CSV table of C-alpha atoms (C1' of nucleotides) in Angstrom, one decimal:
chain,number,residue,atom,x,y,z
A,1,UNK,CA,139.3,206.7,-88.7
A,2,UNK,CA,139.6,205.5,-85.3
A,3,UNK,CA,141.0,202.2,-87.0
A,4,UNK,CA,144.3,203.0,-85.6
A,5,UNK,CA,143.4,201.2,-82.6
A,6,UNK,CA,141.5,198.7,-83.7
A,7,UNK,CA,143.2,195.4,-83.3
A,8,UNK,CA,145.4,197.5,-80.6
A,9,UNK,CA,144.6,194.5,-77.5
A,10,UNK,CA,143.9,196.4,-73.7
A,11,UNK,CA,145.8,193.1,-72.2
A,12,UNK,CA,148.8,193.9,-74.4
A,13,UNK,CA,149.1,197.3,-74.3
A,14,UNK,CA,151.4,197.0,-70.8
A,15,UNK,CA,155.1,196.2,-71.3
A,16,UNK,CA,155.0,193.3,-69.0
A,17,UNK,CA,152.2,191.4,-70.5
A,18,UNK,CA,153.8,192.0,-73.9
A,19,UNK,CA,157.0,190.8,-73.4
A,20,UNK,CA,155.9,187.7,-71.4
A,21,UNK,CA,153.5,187.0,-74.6
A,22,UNK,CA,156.3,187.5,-76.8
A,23,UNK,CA,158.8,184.8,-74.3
A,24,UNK,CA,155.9,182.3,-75.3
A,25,UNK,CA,155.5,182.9,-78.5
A,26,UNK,CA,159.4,181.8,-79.4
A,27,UNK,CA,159.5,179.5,-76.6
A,28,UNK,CA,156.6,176.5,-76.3
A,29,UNK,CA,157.0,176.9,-72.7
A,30,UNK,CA,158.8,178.9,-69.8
A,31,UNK,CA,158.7,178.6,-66.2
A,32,UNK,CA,158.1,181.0,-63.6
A,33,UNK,CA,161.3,181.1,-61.9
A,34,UNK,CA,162.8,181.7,-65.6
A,35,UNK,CA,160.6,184.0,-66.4
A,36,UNK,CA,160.9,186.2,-63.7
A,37,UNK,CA,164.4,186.8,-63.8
A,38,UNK,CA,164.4,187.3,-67.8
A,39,UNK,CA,162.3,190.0,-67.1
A,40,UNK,CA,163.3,191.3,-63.6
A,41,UNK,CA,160.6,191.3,-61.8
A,42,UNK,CA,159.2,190.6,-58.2
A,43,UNK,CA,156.9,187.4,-57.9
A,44,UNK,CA,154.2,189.1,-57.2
A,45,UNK,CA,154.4,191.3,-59.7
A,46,UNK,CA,155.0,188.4,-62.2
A,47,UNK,CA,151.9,186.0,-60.5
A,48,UNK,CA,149.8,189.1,-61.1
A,49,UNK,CA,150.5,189.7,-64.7
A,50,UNK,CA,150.0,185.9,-65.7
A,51,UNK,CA,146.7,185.7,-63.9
A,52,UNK,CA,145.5,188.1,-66.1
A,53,UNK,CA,146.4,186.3,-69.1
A,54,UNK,CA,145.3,183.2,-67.6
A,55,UNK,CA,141.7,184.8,-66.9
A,56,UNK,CA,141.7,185.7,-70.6
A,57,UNK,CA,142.7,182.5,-71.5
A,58,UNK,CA,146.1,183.6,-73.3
A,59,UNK,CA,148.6,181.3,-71.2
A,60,UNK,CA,148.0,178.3,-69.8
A,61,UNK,CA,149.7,176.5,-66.7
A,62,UNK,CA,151.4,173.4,-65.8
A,63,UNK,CA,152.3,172.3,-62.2
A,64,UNK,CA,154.4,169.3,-61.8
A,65,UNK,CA,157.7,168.3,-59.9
A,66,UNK,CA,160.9,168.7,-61.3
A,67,UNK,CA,163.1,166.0,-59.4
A,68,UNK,CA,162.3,167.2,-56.1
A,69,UNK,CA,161.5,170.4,-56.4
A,70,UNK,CA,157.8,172.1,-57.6
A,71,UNK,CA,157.8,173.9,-60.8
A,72,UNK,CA,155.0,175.7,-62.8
A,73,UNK,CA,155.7,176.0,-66.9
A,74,UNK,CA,153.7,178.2,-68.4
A,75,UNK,CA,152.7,178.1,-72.2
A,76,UNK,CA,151.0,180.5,-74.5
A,77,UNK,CA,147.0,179.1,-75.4
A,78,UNK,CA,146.2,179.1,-79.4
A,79,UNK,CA,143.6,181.5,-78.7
A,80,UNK,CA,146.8,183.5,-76.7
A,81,UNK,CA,148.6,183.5,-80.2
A,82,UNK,CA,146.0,184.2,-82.4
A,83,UNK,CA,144.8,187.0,-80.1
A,84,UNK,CA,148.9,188.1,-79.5
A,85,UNK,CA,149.7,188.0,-83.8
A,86,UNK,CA,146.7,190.0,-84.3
A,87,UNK,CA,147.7,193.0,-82.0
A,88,UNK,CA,151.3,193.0,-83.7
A,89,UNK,CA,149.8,193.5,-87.0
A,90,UNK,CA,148.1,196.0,-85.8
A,91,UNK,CA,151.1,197.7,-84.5
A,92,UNK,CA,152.7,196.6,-87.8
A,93,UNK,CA,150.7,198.5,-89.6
A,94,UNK,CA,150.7,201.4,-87.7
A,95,UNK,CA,154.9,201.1,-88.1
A,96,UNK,CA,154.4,200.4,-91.8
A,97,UNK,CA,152.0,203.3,-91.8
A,98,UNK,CA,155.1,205.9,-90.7
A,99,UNK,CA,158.4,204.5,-92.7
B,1,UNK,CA,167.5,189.4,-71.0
B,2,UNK,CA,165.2,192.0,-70.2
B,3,UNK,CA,166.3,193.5,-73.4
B,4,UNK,CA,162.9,192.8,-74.9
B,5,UNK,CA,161.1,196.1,-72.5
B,6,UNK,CA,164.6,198.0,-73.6
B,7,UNK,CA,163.2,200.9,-75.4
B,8,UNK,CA,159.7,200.5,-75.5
B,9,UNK,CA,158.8,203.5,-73.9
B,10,UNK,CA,156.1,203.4,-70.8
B,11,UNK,CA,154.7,207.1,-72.6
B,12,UNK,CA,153.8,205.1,-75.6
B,13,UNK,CA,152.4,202.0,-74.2
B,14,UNK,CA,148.8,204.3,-74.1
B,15,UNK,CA,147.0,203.4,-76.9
B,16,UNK,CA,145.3,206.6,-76.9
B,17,UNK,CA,149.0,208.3,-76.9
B,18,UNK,CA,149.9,205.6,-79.5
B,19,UNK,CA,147.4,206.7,-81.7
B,20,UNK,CA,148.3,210.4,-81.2
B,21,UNK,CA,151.9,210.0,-82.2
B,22,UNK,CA,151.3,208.0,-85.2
B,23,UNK,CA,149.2,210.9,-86.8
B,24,UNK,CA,151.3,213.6,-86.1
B,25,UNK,CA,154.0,211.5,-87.4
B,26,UNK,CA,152.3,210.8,-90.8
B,27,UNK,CA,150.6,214.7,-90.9
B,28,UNK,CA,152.6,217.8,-90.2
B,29,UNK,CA,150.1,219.1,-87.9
B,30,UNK,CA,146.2,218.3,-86.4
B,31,UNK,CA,143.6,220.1,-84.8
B,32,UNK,CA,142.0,219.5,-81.3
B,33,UNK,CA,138.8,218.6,-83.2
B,34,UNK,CA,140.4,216.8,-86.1
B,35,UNK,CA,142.1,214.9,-83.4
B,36,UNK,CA,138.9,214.5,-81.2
B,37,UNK,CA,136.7,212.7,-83.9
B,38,UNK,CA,139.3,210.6,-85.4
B,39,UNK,CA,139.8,208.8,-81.7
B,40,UNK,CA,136.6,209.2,-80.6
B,41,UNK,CA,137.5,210.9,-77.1
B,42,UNK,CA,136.0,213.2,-74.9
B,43,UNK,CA,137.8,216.7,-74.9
B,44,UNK,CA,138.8,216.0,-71.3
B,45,UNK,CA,140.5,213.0,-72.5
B,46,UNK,CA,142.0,214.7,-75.4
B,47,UNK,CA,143.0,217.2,-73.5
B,48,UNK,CA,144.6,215.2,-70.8
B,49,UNK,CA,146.7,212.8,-73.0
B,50,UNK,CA,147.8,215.7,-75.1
B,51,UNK,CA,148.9,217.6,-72.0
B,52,UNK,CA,150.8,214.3,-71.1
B,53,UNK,CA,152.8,214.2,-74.6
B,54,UNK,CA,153.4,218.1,-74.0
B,55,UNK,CA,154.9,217.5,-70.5
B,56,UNK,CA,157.3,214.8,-72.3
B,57,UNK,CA,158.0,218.1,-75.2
B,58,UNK,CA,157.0,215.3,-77.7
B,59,UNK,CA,154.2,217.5,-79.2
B,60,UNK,CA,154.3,221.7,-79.6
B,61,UNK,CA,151.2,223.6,-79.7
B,62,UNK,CA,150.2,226.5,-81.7
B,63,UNK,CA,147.1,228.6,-81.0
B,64,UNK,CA,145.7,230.4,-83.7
B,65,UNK,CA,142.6,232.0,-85.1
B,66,UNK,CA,141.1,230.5,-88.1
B,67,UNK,CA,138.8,233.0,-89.3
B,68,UNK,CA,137.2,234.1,-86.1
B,69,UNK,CA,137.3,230.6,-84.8
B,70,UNK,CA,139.8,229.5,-82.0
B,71,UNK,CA,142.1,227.0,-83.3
B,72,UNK,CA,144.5,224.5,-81.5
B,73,UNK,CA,146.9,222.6,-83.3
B,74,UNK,CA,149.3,220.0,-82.3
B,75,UNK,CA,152.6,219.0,-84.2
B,76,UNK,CA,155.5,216.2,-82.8
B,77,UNK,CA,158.8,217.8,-81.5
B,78,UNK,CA,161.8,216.7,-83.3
B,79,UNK,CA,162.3,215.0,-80.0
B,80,UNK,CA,159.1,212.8,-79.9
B,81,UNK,CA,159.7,211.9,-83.4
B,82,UNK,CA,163.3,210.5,-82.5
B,83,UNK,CA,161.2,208.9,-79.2
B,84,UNK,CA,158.4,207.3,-81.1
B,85,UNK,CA,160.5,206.1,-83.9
B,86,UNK,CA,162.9,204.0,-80.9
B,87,UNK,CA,159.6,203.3,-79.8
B,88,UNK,CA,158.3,201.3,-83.0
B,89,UNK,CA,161.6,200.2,-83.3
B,90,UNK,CA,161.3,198.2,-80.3
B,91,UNK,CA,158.6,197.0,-81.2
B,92,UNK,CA,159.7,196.2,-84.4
B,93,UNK,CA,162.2,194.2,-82.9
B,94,UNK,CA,159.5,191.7,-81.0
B,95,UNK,CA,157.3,191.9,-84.2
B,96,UNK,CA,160.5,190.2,-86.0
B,97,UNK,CA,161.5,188.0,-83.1
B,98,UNK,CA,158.7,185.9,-83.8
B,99,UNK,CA,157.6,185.8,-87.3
C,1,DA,C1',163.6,167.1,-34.7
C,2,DC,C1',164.1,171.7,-35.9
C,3,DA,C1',165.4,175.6,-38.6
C,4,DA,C1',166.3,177.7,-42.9
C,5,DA,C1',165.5,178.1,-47.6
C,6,DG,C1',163.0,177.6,-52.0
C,7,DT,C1',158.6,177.7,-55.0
C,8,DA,C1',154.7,179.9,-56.2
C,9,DC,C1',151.7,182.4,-54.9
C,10,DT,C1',148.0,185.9,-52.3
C,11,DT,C1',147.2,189.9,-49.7
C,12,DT,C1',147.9,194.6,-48.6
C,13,DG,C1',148.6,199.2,-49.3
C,14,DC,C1',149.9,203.0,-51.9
C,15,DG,C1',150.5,205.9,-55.6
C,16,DG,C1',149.4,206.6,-60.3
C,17,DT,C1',146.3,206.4,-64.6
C,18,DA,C1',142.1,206.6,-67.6
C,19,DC,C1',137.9,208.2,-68.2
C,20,DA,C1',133.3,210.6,-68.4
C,21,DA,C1',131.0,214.3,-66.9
C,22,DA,C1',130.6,218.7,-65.4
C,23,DG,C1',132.4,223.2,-64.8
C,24,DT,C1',135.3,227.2,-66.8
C,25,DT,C1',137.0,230.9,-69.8
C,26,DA,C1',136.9,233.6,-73.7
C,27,DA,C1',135.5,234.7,-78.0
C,28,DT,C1',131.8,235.0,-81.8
C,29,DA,C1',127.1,234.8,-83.6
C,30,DA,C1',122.1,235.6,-83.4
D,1,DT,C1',121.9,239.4,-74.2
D,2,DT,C1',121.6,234.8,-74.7
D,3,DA,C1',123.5,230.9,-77.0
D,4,DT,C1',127.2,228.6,-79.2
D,5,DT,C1',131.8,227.0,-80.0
D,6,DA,C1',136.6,225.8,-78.8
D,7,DA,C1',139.6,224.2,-75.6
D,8,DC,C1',140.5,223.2,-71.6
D,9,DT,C1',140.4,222.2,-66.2
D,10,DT,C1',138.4,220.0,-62.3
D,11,DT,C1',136.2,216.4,-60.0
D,12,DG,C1',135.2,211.9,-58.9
D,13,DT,C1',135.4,207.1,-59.6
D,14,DA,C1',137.2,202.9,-60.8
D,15,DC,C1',141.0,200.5,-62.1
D,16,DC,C1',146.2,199.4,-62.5
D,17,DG,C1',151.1,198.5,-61.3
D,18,DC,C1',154.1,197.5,-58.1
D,19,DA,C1',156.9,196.3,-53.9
D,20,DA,C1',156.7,194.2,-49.7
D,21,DA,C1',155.0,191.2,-46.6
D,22,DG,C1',152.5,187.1,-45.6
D,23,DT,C1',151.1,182.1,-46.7
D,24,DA,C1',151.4,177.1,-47.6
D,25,DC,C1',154.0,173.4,-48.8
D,26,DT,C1',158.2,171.0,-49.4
D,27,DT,C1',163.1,170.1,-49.1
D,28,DT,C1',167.6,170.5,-47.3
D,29,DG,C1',170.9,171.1,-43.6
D,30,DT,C1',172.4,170.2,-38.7
DNA sequence: ACAAAGTACTTTGCGGTACAAAGTTAATAA
DNA sequence: TTATTAACTTTGTACCGCAAAGTACTTTGT
């Protein structure tokens, strides 16, 4: 009966992580400067959460200039999604299993 | 825009204390043990995410003898049902966002 | 030419968290 | 009396989250 937390993903259970999944799922792509005030957080803080989802392959980046200035755009993978739609149904069902 | 971390609650995001909350919001009550083999946890872990959900007075504790056995039982406050149901709520919320 | 500011990090350091394993307490059973 | 069970508590280790400071590169302002 340990089931409840199968499907439950380590690299989603932090808030962070979750919400920035969540930006890329609605949005093809976000950048970093975007992205870090949506969610109010330090640059560090931010760099450090997408390297983890980049080292599990969940996000992937883009570097390029926009006009003159550099900007990176980040973009959830399709192994990201798939990984990110299975841990909501399994929080799905564990909200389905209580209402 | 941070709105999307509003309400999902940093004692939840412990899959561990996930799982604890979503039994005792389906069953009344559990036991230490019943508890124990459902999650698979050492009784130090138990013990320690329990005393965390305690400290938060989202789960009571009755001690009891059953028979001549010692017997432990856990039940959600009021409190950390109201908590736990924002909590799914918000996540609810991102679950609906995106499909 | 030089300084200041912006972008996107990386590094540092600290405090907190998760966990297994071992130790503890108190009761019951053999 | 020794062992067992229940429910913890303590210990130790490894990892995590975060702010702040530092870095490298480029652009903008004077």
């Amino acid at each position: 009966m340990k089931s409840i937390l199968e499907n439950i993903n380590k690299i989603f259970e932090n808030r962070v992580r979750l919400a920035l999944m969540s930006i890329l799922m609605v949005n093809d792509e976000a950048e970093f400067n975007a992205l870090k005030q949506m969610l109010d957080l330090t640059d560090g803080n931010l760099a450090a959460h997408i390297a983890t989802l980049e080292r599990n392959h969940y996000v992937s980046v883009r570097k390029e200039y926009k006009g003159r200035k550099p900007s990176t755009t980040y973009s959830a993978t399709p192994e990201g999604k798939r990984a990110f739609t299975e841990h909501l149904n399994a929080l799905e069902k564990i909200i389905n299993n209580i209402h």
